[in-house]
Structures are given as structure tokens and as C-alpha cells.
Amino acid sequence: MPPQSIRRLTNYLYQHLKRQVILRDIMTAFHHLIRFEAAEEEGIFFADLGPGADGPPRIGESIAAYSTIGDLLDKRDSKTAVIQRLLAPLPRDDIPIYCVGLNYYSHAKEARLTIPSYPPLWTKPTAALAQPNEDIQVNDFCAQSLLDYEGELVVVTSKECKDITENEAKDYILGYTVGNDISCRKFQRQSNSGGQFFYAKAFDKFAPIGPTLISPEAFAALPSAQVVTKVNGQIRQTADLKNDMIFSPAKILSHMSQGTTIPAGTAIMTGTAAGVGVFLQPAAFLNHGDIVEISMDKVGTLRNKFHFQISRTTQIIVFLQHTIIGFITMWLSLG
């Protein structure tokens, strides 16, 4: 075999093996995971904040860091690094993000939709991932498409799975964090997209996730399992994970895996509770400069500011669009 072919084969086998073993038994080796860029070191690092952590560390803080998940697992080759920028706490960012719709009784009620027998699923592409504290750049097209937030619990898988049962699924969950399933409501309308949600939610940076990933043990120990979403400091959503969620993370992962290989490190956005902007009275869509904060105990707060890259003319169009829709929804609610 030619040397070039041998190198290609070796690289393929290495990458395949890496994907299979990168998360081996990591559930026994971390409590509170972060992923970050360092101030004086090139590359991306991982760190375990330990069982006593409550949210993310401060920017500028020094911490024992590892270059790979494998190194963290083996407690090998650690170095002291200064945190410069927190990243989405995912073992990998080169695979699609799974999303679930209509997974809270309260949201089904506000949307006046029938609860489905199975969790509705779609994916976001890898370019949709956004980091904690990253400004979300919104182009002219999306700014005019009724931009909305969805605060959600996010589950991350620990190892590759396929055809697993609900009882088995818990052994494939690496940890929990929070995310924002940003959506352009215009393209969720039946008349615009035939009831398909992918296009409305797949734009660049439409999936902020973070800031930390807590272990299943830490998640189970939470005294109050809630995800709280604020817009400009005002509480819009309070998701009761124990009493309002329809399909559990284990049920979702089991359903996803039927006939489908789910890679290790896959992030799953598990649905949103009542309080999204489109169903408020009056409707309240996101605007330029809005700040969305999504919080959960121990995980911390995912904060993102929205920056509309639009002309003055488009700003007026968006303002009128939001005002008219808000007036219509309020008038209909009174009727």
C-alpha cells in the first residue's frame, strides 16, 4: 500500500477511535465541566470545577486545565491556565444539535396545540452553536422574521448510542446545561414552511449553550429543578422540569436513537415552557440590544445580547411589524 494511503487510513482509524473513546467512563470523573480559551495559551481547554462549584468561574481566574477530555479523565498533563473566554461546555462542536418541540404542558396550552405521542425532533447545524456571553449577530432577513427566545434544559450524551431503551438511556447522559433555541417565528407558520421547524431555527448562532455542564449526580441533587429565562431583566419563563416536562431526557434519547446512531457528545435541547414571546399578550419579539439570560442552579447563567445588523429603514419596518402584531394579539385575547 502506498505511504499516502497508509497515512489516510491511519488518520481515519485514529479519528474513528477518538470519537468512540473520547468520553469513556467520564461520568465517573467530572462534577462541573467548563470549556474555555486561555489568556496566554493557544487552543481550547477543559476543566472540572469540582463538586462544590456553583456556576462558572470568573474571567481571569487561574485553573487546572487539560487540553483534551481524555487528559481530564486521566488527570494527565494538567497545566495552570487563565480563563479568557468561556465556551459552550460540549466535548465536541462538530456535530448537529438535536432539538425537541412541544415538551411542556404549559407551552402546549399557550400554543393551543395537542400533545403528541412522541417527542417532535429536528436538528440545528453546527454553525448554529453560540458561546456564553457571545453577541448574537442578526442579519436583515432574520430581524424581519419575528425573532424569539426559548430557554431550555440541554442534555449532552456521554457515548455513542443506537436502539437504546428508556431505562438504558440514563447511562448515556454525560450531563446537563441550558441553552436558547432561538427561532424566527415567521418560518414556523404552516403557510411559510409547511409545519417544518428546521429552517426557522437553523440560522448561524441560533443555539447558545452554557456556561457549565453539571454531572447527572449534581443535577439529581438540585433542590429546585427549574430553568428561568429573562429578557432585559424581566422573567419571561420558569420551566418546572419535574412537573411540567412531558418527555423526560431518557425518553427523548431513547426515541432519538431508534434506528439512528447518536454520536457521543451530542447536545439535545429538550423543549421550552410557557412564556415565549410569540404567545405573550401582547406578543413581544426580540429587538436590537435585547439581552436574554437563561439560568439554572449550579449551571449558572447563559447571557447573550442581540445585535441587529440592519438599516434605519429596516429598524422602522421591524418596529411597525412588532407593534401591529402585538396589537392584533392583544385584541384577539380580549375577544
mmCIF file of C-alpha atoms in Angstrom:
data_model
loop_
_atom_site.group_PDB
_atom_site.id
_atom_site.type_symbol
_atom_site.label_atom_id
_atom_site.label_comp_id
_atom_site.label_asym_id
_atom_site.label_seq_id
_atom_site.Cartn_x
_atom_site.Cartn_y
_atom_site.Cartn_z
ATOM 1 C CA MET A 1 0.000 0.000 0.000
ATOM 2 C CA PRO A 2 1.403 3.467 -0.900
ATOM 3 C CA PRO A 3 2.589 5.592 2.074
ATOM 4 C CA GLN A 4 -0.056 8.259 1.340
ATOM 5 C CA SER A 5 -2.845 5.664 1.532
ATOM 6 C CA ILE A 6 -1.425 4.289 4.766
ATOM 7 C CA ARG A 7 -1.428 7.788 6.289
ATOM 8 C CA ARG A 8 -5.027 8.373 5.219
ATOM 9 C CA LEU A 9 -6.113 5.019 6.649
ATOM 10 C CA THR A 10 -4.223 5.658 9.891
ATOM 11 C CA ASN A 11 -5.793 9.094 10.265
ATOM 12 C CA TYR A 12 -9.276 7.703 9.587
ATOM 13 C CA LEU A 13 -8.844 4.953 12.176
ATOM 14 C CA TYR A 14 -7.484 7.449 14.704
ATOM 15 C CA GLN A 15 -10.397 9.844 14.258
ATOM 16 C CA HIS A 16 -12.932 6.993 14.425
ATOM 17 C CA LEU A 17 -11.354 5.595 17.599
ATOM 18 C CA LYS A 18 -11.163 9.075 19.083
ATOM 19 C CA ARG A 19 -14.889 9.582 18.575
ATOM 20 C CA GLN A 20 -15.645 6.246 20.197
ATOM 21 C CA VAL A 21 -13.491 6.524 23.317
ATOM 22 C CA ILE A 22 -13.186 10.251 23.972
ATOM 23 C CA LEU A 23 -15.899 10.102 26.630
ATOM 24 C CA ARG A 24 -15.265 6.666 28.064
ATOM 25 C CA ASP A 25 -16.389 6.478 31.703
ATOM 26 C CA ILE A 26 -16.133 10.262 32.030
ATOM 27 C CA MET A 27 -19.309 10.329 34.109
ATOM 28 C CA THR A 28 -17.269 8.949 36.992
ATOM 29 C CA ALA A 29 -14.548 11.578 36.564
ATOM 30 C CA PHE A 30 -16.154 15.020 36.481
ATOM 31 C CA HIS A 31 -18.571 17.092 38.523
ATOM 32 C CA HIS A 32 -18.805 20.513 36.931
ATOM 33 C CA LEU A 33 -17.276 20.870 33.469
ATOM 34 C CA ILE A 34 -16.193 24.019 31.630
ATOM 35 C CA ARG A 35 -14.576 24.545 28.242
ATOM 36 C CA PHE A 36 -12.624 27.720 27.607
ATOM 37 C CA GLU A 37 -9.970 29.695 25.791
ATOM 38 C CA ALA A 38 -6.950 30.682 27.853
ATOM 39 C CA ALA A 39 -5.267 34.079 28.042
ATOM 40 C CA GLU A 40 -1.684 33.022 27.324
ATOM 41 C CA GLU A 41 -2.098 29.566 25.797
ATOM 42 C CA GLU A 42 -3.193 28.552 22.307
ATOM 43 C CA GLY A 43 -6.021 26.075 21.894
ATOM 44 C CA ILE A 44 -9.114 25.118 23.866
ATOM 45 C CA PHE A 45 -9.071 23.694 27.376
ATOM 46 C CA PHE A 46 -11.336 21.701 29.697
ATOM 47 C CA ALA A 47 -11.551 21.894 33.473
ATOM 48 C CA ASP A 48 -13.551 20.321 36.281
ATOM 49 C CA LEU A 49 -14.645 22.876 38.862
ATOM 50 C CA GLY A 50 -15.331 20.179 41.444
ATOM 51 C CA PRO A 51 -18.433 19.154 43.425
ATOM 52 C CA GLY A 52 -18.719 22.390 45.377
ATOM 53 C CA ALA A 53 -18.915 24.716 42.362
ATOM 54 C CA ASP A 54 -21.929 26.952 41.854
ATOM 55 C CA GLY A 55 -21.897 28.347 38.344
ATOM 56 C CA PRO A 56 -18.882 29.308 36.236
ATOM 57 C CA PRO A 57 -15.581 30.759 37.457
ATOM 58 C CA ARG A 58 -14.621 34.381 36.836
ATOM 59 C CA ILE A 59 -12.884 35.511 33.685
ATOM 60 C CA GLY A 60 -9.219 35.982 34.577
ATOM 61 C CA GLU A 61 -9.230 33.199 37.157
ATOM 62 C CA SER A 62 -6.409 30.635 37.107
ATOM 63 C CA ILE A 63 -7.422 26.988 36.998
ATOM 64 C CA ALA A 64 -6.000 23.492 36.454
ATOM 65 C CA ALA A 65 -6.758 22.792 32.810
ATOM 66 C CA TYR A 66 -6.488 19.951 30.311
ATOM 67 C CA SER A 67 -6.083 20.050 26.540
ATOM 68 C CA THR A 68 -8.471 17.167 25.917
ATOM 69 C CA ILE A 69 -11.339 15.383 27.599
ATOM 70 C CA GLY A 70 -9.136 12.281 27.707
ATOM 71 C CA ASP A 71 -6.450 14.135 29.644
ATOM 72 C CA LEU A 72 -9.036 15.429 32.108
ATOM 73 C CA LEU A 73 -10.382 11.912 32.534
ATOM 74 C CA ASP A 74 -6.943 10.502 33.239
ATOM 75 C CA LYS A 75 -5.833 13.571 35.234
ATOM 76 C CA ARG A 76 -2.838 13.705 32.909
ATOM 77 C CA ASP A 77 -0.723 16.645 31.709
ATOM 78 C CA SER A 78 -2.606 19.373 33.523
ATOM 79 C CA LYS A 79 -1.415 22.942 33.324
ATOM 80 C CA THR A 80 -2.410 26.155 35.009
ATOM 81 C CA ALA A 81 -4.342 28.361 32.600
ATOM 82 C CA VAL A 82 -6.032 31.744 32.940
ATOM 83 C CA ILE A 83 -9.634 31.777 31.709
ATOM 84 C CA GLN A 84 -10.084 34.327 28.941
ATOM 85 C CA ARG A 85 -13.380 33.242 27.352
ATOM 86 C CA LEU A 86 -15.905 30.592 28.300
ATOM 87 C CA LEU A 87 -17.133 28.342 25.503
ATOM 88 C CA ALA A 88 -20.155 26.065 25.208
ATOM 89 C CA PRO A 89 -19.333 23.187 27.616
ATOM 90 C CA LEU A 90 -19.536 20.460 24.987
ATOM 91 C CA PRO A 91 -16.950 17.724 24.384
ATOM 92 C CA ARG A 92 -17.192 18.436 20.654
ATOM 93 C CA ASP A 93 -18.674 21.103 18.403
ATOM 94 C CA ASP A 94 -18.542 19.363 15.030
ATOM 95 C CA ILE A 95 -21.909 17.551 15.137
ATOM 96 C CA PRO A 96 -25.517 18.740 14.779
ATOM 97 C CA ILE A 97 -27.559 19.797 17.787
ATOM 98 C CA TYR A 98 -30.824 17.929 18.351
ATOM 99 C CA CYS A 99 -33.962 19.839 19.364
ATOM 100 C CA VAL A 100 -37.309 18.818 20.838
ATOM 101 C CA GLY A 101 -40.602 20.654 20.421
ATOM 102 C CA LEU A 102 -43.806 20.770 22.433
ATOM 103 C CA ASN A 103 -42.327 19.159 25.523
ATOM 104 C CA TYR A 104 -44.062 21.160 28.266
ATOM 105 C CA TYR A 105 -47.737 21.027 29.177
ATOM 106 C CA SER A 106 -47.741 24.788 29.768
ATOM 107 C CA HIS A 107 -46.299 25.522 26.329
ATOM 108 C CA ALA A 108 -48.771 23.200 24.606
ATOM 109 C CA LYS A 109 -51.555 25.031 26.416
ATOM 110 C CA GLU A 110 -50.397 28.536 25.442
ATOM 111 C CA ALA A 111 -49.897 27.405 21.837
ATOM 112 C CA ARG A 112 -53.276 25.635 21.815
ATOM 113 C CA LEU A 113 -51.678 22.502 20.387
ATOM 114 C CA THR A 114 -52.388 18.839 21.028
ATOM 115 C CA ILE A 115 -49.709 16.971 22.947
ATOM 116 C CA PRO A 116 -48.053 14.469 20.567
ATOM 117 C CA SER A 117 -47.494 10.786 21.289
ATOM 118 C CA TYR A 118 -43.764 11.103 20.596
ATOM 119 C CA PRO A 119 -41.329 13.999 21.023
ATOM 120 C CA PRO A 120 -41.106 16.110 17.828
ATOM 121 C CA LEU A 121 -37.469 16.282 16.701
ATOM 122 C CA TRP A 122 -35.278 18.311 14.364
ATOM 123 C CA THR A 123 -31.648 19.417 14.307
ATOM 124 C CA LYS A 124 -29.629 22.608 14.146
ATOM 125 C CA PRO A 125 -26.394 22.618 12.087
ATOM 126 C CA THR A 126 -23.004 23.018 13.749
ATOM 127 C CA ALA A 127 -22.818 26.702 12.710
ATOM 128 C CA ALA A 128 -25.844 27.387 14.947
ATOM 129 C CA LEU A 129 -23.777 26.882 18.119
ATOM 130 C CA ALA A 130 -23.052 30.102 20.039
ATOM 131 C CA GLN A 131 -20.972 30.666 23.153
ATOM 132 C CA PRO A 132 -21.892 32.083 26.571
ATOM 133 C CA ASN A 133 -21.731 35.909 26.570
ATOM 134 C CA GLU A 134 -21.412 35.998 22.785
ATOM 135 C CA ASP A 135 -23.297 38.749 20.966
ATOM 136 C CA ILE A 136 -25.759 37.228 18.505
ATOM 137 C CA GLN A 137 -25.419 38.982 15.155
ATOM 138 C CA VAL A 138 -28.817 39.088 13.431
ATOM 139 C CA ASN A 139 -28.950 39.963 9.750
ATOM 140 C CA ASP A 140 -31.674 41.917 7.956
ATOM 141 C CA PHE A 141 -33.531 38.760 6.900
ATOM 142 C CA CYS A 142 -33.800 37.271 10.395
ATOM 143 C CA ALA A 143 -34.516 40.630 12.036
ATOM 144 C CA GLN A 144 -37.701 40.865 9.967
ATOM 145 C CA SER A 145 -38.751 37.264 10.711
ATOM 146 C CA LEU A 146 -40.193 37.621 14.237
ATOM 147 C CA LEU A 147 -37.180 36.667 16.336
ATOM 148 C CA ASP A 148 -37.992 34.818 19.565
ATOM 149 C CA TYR A 149 -36.266 33.096 22.503
ATOM 150 C CA GLU A 150 -36.768 29.641 24.068
ATOM 151 C CA GLY A 151 -34.971 28.888 27.323
ATOM 152 C CA GLU A 152 -34.288 25.148 27.553
ATOM 153 C CA LEU A 153 -32.624 22.373 29.506
ATOM 154 C CA VAL A 154 -29.834 20.862 27.395
ATOM 155 C CA VAL A 155 -28.674 17.251 27.747
ATOM 156 C CA VAL A 156 -25.309 16.020 26.442
ATOM 157 C CA THR A 157 -24.639 12.385 25.581
ATOM 158 C CA SER A 158 -21.692 10.521 27.101
ATOM 159 C CA LYS A 159 -21.145 7.851 24.459
ATOM 160 C CA GLU A 160 -22.407 6.724 21.089
ATOM 161 C CA CYS A 161 -25.790 5.020 21.193
ATOM 162 C CA LYS A 162 -28.350 3.370 18.943
ATOM 163 C CA ASP A 163 -31.592 1.488 19.655
ATOM 164 C CA ILE A 164 -31.391 2.026 23.411
ATOM 165 C CA THR A 165 -34.333 1.673 25.795
ATOM 166 C CA GLU A 166 -35.548 4.403 28.107
ATOM 167 C CA ASN A 167 -34.085 2.520 31.065
ATOM 168 C CA GLU A 168 -30.702 2.293 29.337
ATOM 169 C CA ALA A 169 -30.691 5.945 28.268
ATOM 170 C CA LYS A 170 -29.672 7.319 31.664
ATOM 171 C CA ASP A 171 -26.325 5.558 31.265
ATOM 172 C CA TYR A 172 -25.694 7.557 28.087
ATOM 173 C CA ILE A 173 -26.178 11.028 29.594
ATOM 174 C CA LEU A 174 -22.969 12.919 30.304
ATOM 175 C CA GLY A 175 -24.517 15.969 31.930
ATOM 176 C CA TYR A 176 -26.886 18.919 31.851
ATOM 177 C CA THR A 177 -26.681 22.597 30.957
ATOM 178 C CA VAL A 178 -29.005 25.257 29.482
ATOM 179 C CA GLY A 179 -29.492 26.756 26.037
ATOM 180 C CA ASN A 180 -31.550 29.129 23.926
ATOM 181 C CA ASP A 181 -33.418 27.648 20.953
ATOM 182 C CA ILE A 182 -33.588 30.953 19.067
ATOM 183 C CA SER A 183 -36.340 30.937 16.445
ATOM 184 C CA CYS A 184 -37.698 33.009 13.565
ATOM 185 C CA ARG A 185 -41.442 32.553 14.134
ATOM 186 C CA LYS A 186 -42.318 33.707 10.614
ATOM 187 C CA PHE A 187 -40.922 30.439 9.286
ATOM 188 C CA GLN A 188 -42.754 28.254 11.761
ATOM 189 C CA ARG A 189 -46.043 29.248 10.196
ATOM 190 C CA GLN A 190 -47.724 26.459 8.269
ATOM 191 C CA SER A 191 -48.167 28.738 5.241
ATOM 192 C CA ASN A 192 -44.444 29.535 5.084
ATOM 193 C CA SER A 193 -42.713 26.250 5.915
ATOM 194 C CA GLY A 194 -45.370 23.543 5.819
ATOM 195 C CA GLY A 195 -45.082 22.917 9.539
ATOM 196 C CA GLN A 196 -41.354 22.109 9.396
ATOM 197 C CA PHE A 197 -39.216 23.829 12.044
ATOM 198 C CA PHE A 198 -35.641 23.291 10.805
ATOM 199 C CA TYR A 199 -35.339 26.445 8.695
ATOM 200 C CA ALA A 200 -36.811 28.713 11.392
ATOM 201 C CA LYS A 201 -34.245 27.587 13.951
ATOM 202 C CA ALA A 202 -31.121 26.708 11.953
ATOM 203 C CA PHE A 203 -29.551 30.121 11.354
ATOM 204 C CA ASP A 204 -25.976 30.852 12.431
ATOM 205 C CA LYS A 205 -25.564 31.344 16.208
ATOM 206 C CA PHE A 206 -29.180 30.329 16.929
ATOM 207 C CA ALA A 207 -28.126 27.846 19.638
ATOM 208 C CA PRO A 208 -26.248 29.452 22.543
ATOM 209 C CA ILE A 209 -25.345 26.814 25.166
ATOM 210 C CA GLY A 210 -23.647 27.004 28.570
ATOM 211 C CA PRO A 211 -21.918 28.223 30.624
ATOM 212 C CA THR A 212 -21.167 24.986 32.558
ATOM 213 C CA LEU A 213 -22.111 21.319 32.328
ATOM 214 C CA ILE A 214 -23.102 19.592 35.566
ATOM 215 C CA SER A 215 -22.987 15.839 36.107
ATOM 216 C CA PRO A 216 -26.131 13.699 36.402
ATOM 217 C CA GLU A 217 -25.435 13.351 40.120
ATOM 218 C CA ALA A 218 -25.272 17.127 40.573
ATOM 219 C CA PHE A 219 -28.437 17.563 38.518
ATOM 220 C CA ALA A 220 -30.331 14.983 40.586
ATOM 221 C CA ALA A 221 -29.301 16.780 43.781
ATOM 222 C CA LEU A 222 -30.751 20.150 42.734
ATOM 223 C CA PRO A 223 -33.317 21.292 45.309
ATOM 224 C CA SER A 224 -35.264 23.175 42.626
ATOM 225 C CA ALA A 225 -35.086 21.847 39.080
ATOM 226 C CA GLN A 226 -36.017 24.970 37.137
ATOM 227 C CA VAL A 227 -34.805 26.831 34.058
ATOM 228 C CA VAL A 228 -35.539 30.564 34.280
ATOM 229 C CA THR A 229 -35.457 32.856 31.236
ATOM 230 C CA LYS A 230 -35.228 36.646 31.444
ATOM 231 C CA VAL A 231 -35.368 39.289 28.710
ATOM 232 C CA ASN A 232 -33.793 42.587 29.740
ATOM 233 C CA GLY A 233 -34.060 41.513 33.372
ATOM 234 C CA GLN A 234 -37.767 40.590 33.221
ATOM 235 C CA ILE A 235 -38.686 36.962 33.922
ATOM 236 C CA ARG A 236 -40.483 35.506 30.905
ATOM 237 C CA GLN A 237 -40.241 31.751 31.524
ATOM 238 C CA THR A 238 -39.914 29.479 34.554
ATOM 239 C CA ALA A 239 -39.659 25.870 33.413
ATOM 240 C CA ASP A 240 -40.598 23.319 36.085
ATOM 241 C CA LEU A 241 -38.561 20.319 34.945
ATOM 242 C CA LYS A 242 -40.196 17.851 37.315
ATOM 243 C CA ASN A 243 -43.879 18.697 36.918
ATOM 244 C CA ASP A 244 -44.279 20.420 33.545
ATOM 245 C CA MET A 245 -41.970 18.447 31.231
ATOM 246 C CA ILE A 246 -43.786 15.854 29.091
ATOM 247 C CA PHE A 247 -40.978 13.655 27.746
ATOM 248 C CA SER A 248 -38.021 13.031 30.072
ATOM 249 C CA PRO A 249 -34.444 13.298 28.762
ATOM 250 C CA ALA A 250 -34.185 9.499 28.901
ATOM 251 C CA LYS A 251 -37.370 9.051 26.868
ATOM 252 C CA ILE A 252 -36.177 11.621 24.335
ATOM 253 C CA LEU A 253 -32.762 9.998 23.905
ATOM 254 C CA SER A 254 -34.283 6.537 23.574
ATOM 255 C CA HIS A 255 -36.696 7.755 20.891
ATOM 256 C CA MET A 256 -33.915 9.608 19.022
ATOM 257 C CA SER A 257 -31.734 6.515 18.946
ATOM 258 C CA GLN A 258 -34.199 4.166 17.290
ATOM 259 C CA GLY A 259 -32.569 3.199 14.000
ATOM 260 C CA THR A 260 -30.228 6.177 14.326
ATOM 261 C CA THR A 261 -26.676 6.405 15.620
ATOM 262 C CA ILE A 262 -26.358 9.280 18.080
ATOM 263 C CA PRO A 263 -22.701 10.324 18.483
ATOM 264 C CA ALA A 264 -21.012 10.808 21.832
ATOM 265 C CA GLY A 265 -21.077 14.464 22.835
ATOM 266 C CA THR A 266 -24.398 15.267 21.144
ATOM 267 C CA ALA A 267 -26.261 18.227 22.665
ATOM 268 C CA ILE A 268 -30.050 17.869 22.925
ATOM 269 C CA MET A 269 -32.244 20.927 23.526
ATOM 270 C CA THR A 270 -35.225 19.419 25.342
ATOM 271 C CA GLY A 271 -38.004 21.938 24.673
ATOM 272 C CA THR A 272 -39.362 25.124 26.209
ATOM 273 C CA ALA A 273 -42.038 26.058 28.734
ATOM 274 C CA ALA A 274 -44.764 28.712 28.528
ATOM 275 C CA GLY A 275 -43.769 32.341 28.163
ATOM 276 C CA VAL A 276 -42.182 32.611 24.724
ATOM 277 C CA GLY A 277 -42.612 35.991 23.085
ATOM 278 C CA VAL A 278 -44.971 34.942 20.325
ATOM 279 C CA PHE A 279 -47.675 33.871 22.811
ATOM 280 C CA LEU A 280 -47.465 36.780 25.238
ATOM 281 C CA GLN A 281 -50.331 39.311 25.362
ATOM 282 C CA PRO A 282 -49.309 41.405 23.510
ATOM 283 C CA ALA A 283 -46.701 39.422 21.573
ATOM 284 C CA ALA A 284 -43.129 40.522 22.356
ATOM 285 C CA PHE A 285 -40.394 39.601 19.878
ATOM 286 C CA LEU A 286 -36.697 40.249 20.323
ATOM 287 C CA ASN A 287 -35.266 43.581 19.232
ATOM 288 C CA HIS A 288 -31.855 45.131 18.708
ATOM 289 C CA GLY A 289 -29.979 45.382 22.016
ATOM 290 C CA ASP A 290 -32.129 42.890 23.911
ATOM 291 C CA ILE A 291 -30.335 40.695 26.441
ATOM 292 C CA VAL A 292 -31.586 37.157 27.077
ATOM 293 C CA GLU A 293 -30.451 35.357 30.241
ATOM 294 C CA ILE A 294 -31.197 31.687 30.915
ATOM 295 C CA SER A 295 -30.319 30.306 34.335
ATOM 296 C CA MET A 296 -30.307 27.056 36.287
ATOM 297 C CA ASP A 297 -28.949 26.335 39.748
ATOM 298 C CA LYS A 298 -25.288 25.217 39.688
ATOM 299 C CA VAL A 299 -25.071 25.667 35.879
ATOM 300 C CA GLY A 300 -25.085 29.460 36.103
ATOM 301 C CA THR A 301 -26.481 31.996 33.624
ATOM 302 C CA LEU A 302 -26.261 31.883 29.852
ATOM 303 C CA ARG A 303 -26.273 35.512 28.703
ATOM 304 C CA ASN A 304 -26.429 36.762 25.105
ATOM 305 C CA LYS A 305 -27.068 40.194 23.640
ATOM 306 C CA PHE A 306 -28.764 40.541 20.253
ATOM 307 C CA HIS A 307 -27.276 42.887 17.696
ATOM 308 C CA PHE A 308 -29.382 43.639 14.612
ATOM 309 C CA GLN A 309 -27.244 44.414 11.573
ATOM 310 C CA ILE A 310 -29.935 46.436 9.811
ATOM 311 C CA SER A 311 -30.503 49.828 8.231
ATOM 312 C CA ARG A 312 -32.559 52.620 9.759
ATOM 313 C CA THR A 313 -35.335 51.851 7.278
ATOM 314 C CA THR A 314 -35.426 48.211 8.342
ATOM 315 C CA GLN A 315 -35.490 49.273 12.019
ATOM 316 C CA ILE A 316 -38.689 51.200 11.324
ATOM 317 C CA ILE A 317 -40.178 48.226 9.450
ATOM 318 C CA VAL A 318 -39.365 45.855 12.323
ATOM 319 C CA PHE A 319 -40.813 48.277 14.891
ATOM 320 C CA LEU A 320 -44.064 48.630 12.946
ATOM 321 C CA GLN A 321 -44.232 44.874 12.355
ATOM 322 C CA HIS A 322 -43.849 44.074 16.059
ATOM 323 C CA THR A 323 -46.288 46.818 17.085
ATOM 324 C CA ILE A 324 -49.008 45.688 14.695
ATOM 325 C CA ILE A 325 -48.674 42.007 15.625
ATOM 326 C CA GLY A 326 -48.674 42.916 19.315
ATOM 327 C CA PHE A 327 -51.848 44.959 18.883
ATOM 328 C CA ILE A 328 -53.559 42.152 16.958
ATOM 329 C CA THR A 329 -52.698 39.506 19.567
ATOM 330 C CA MET A 330 -53.926 41.744 22.372
ATOM 331 C CA TRP A 331 -57.176 42.482 20.519
ATOM 332 C CA LEU A 332 -57.772 38.781 19.851
ATOM 333 C CA SER A 333 -57.174 37.932 23.518
ATOM 334 C CA LEU A 334 -59.804 40.457 24.560
ATOM 335 C CA GLY A 335 -62.295 38.980 22.122
#
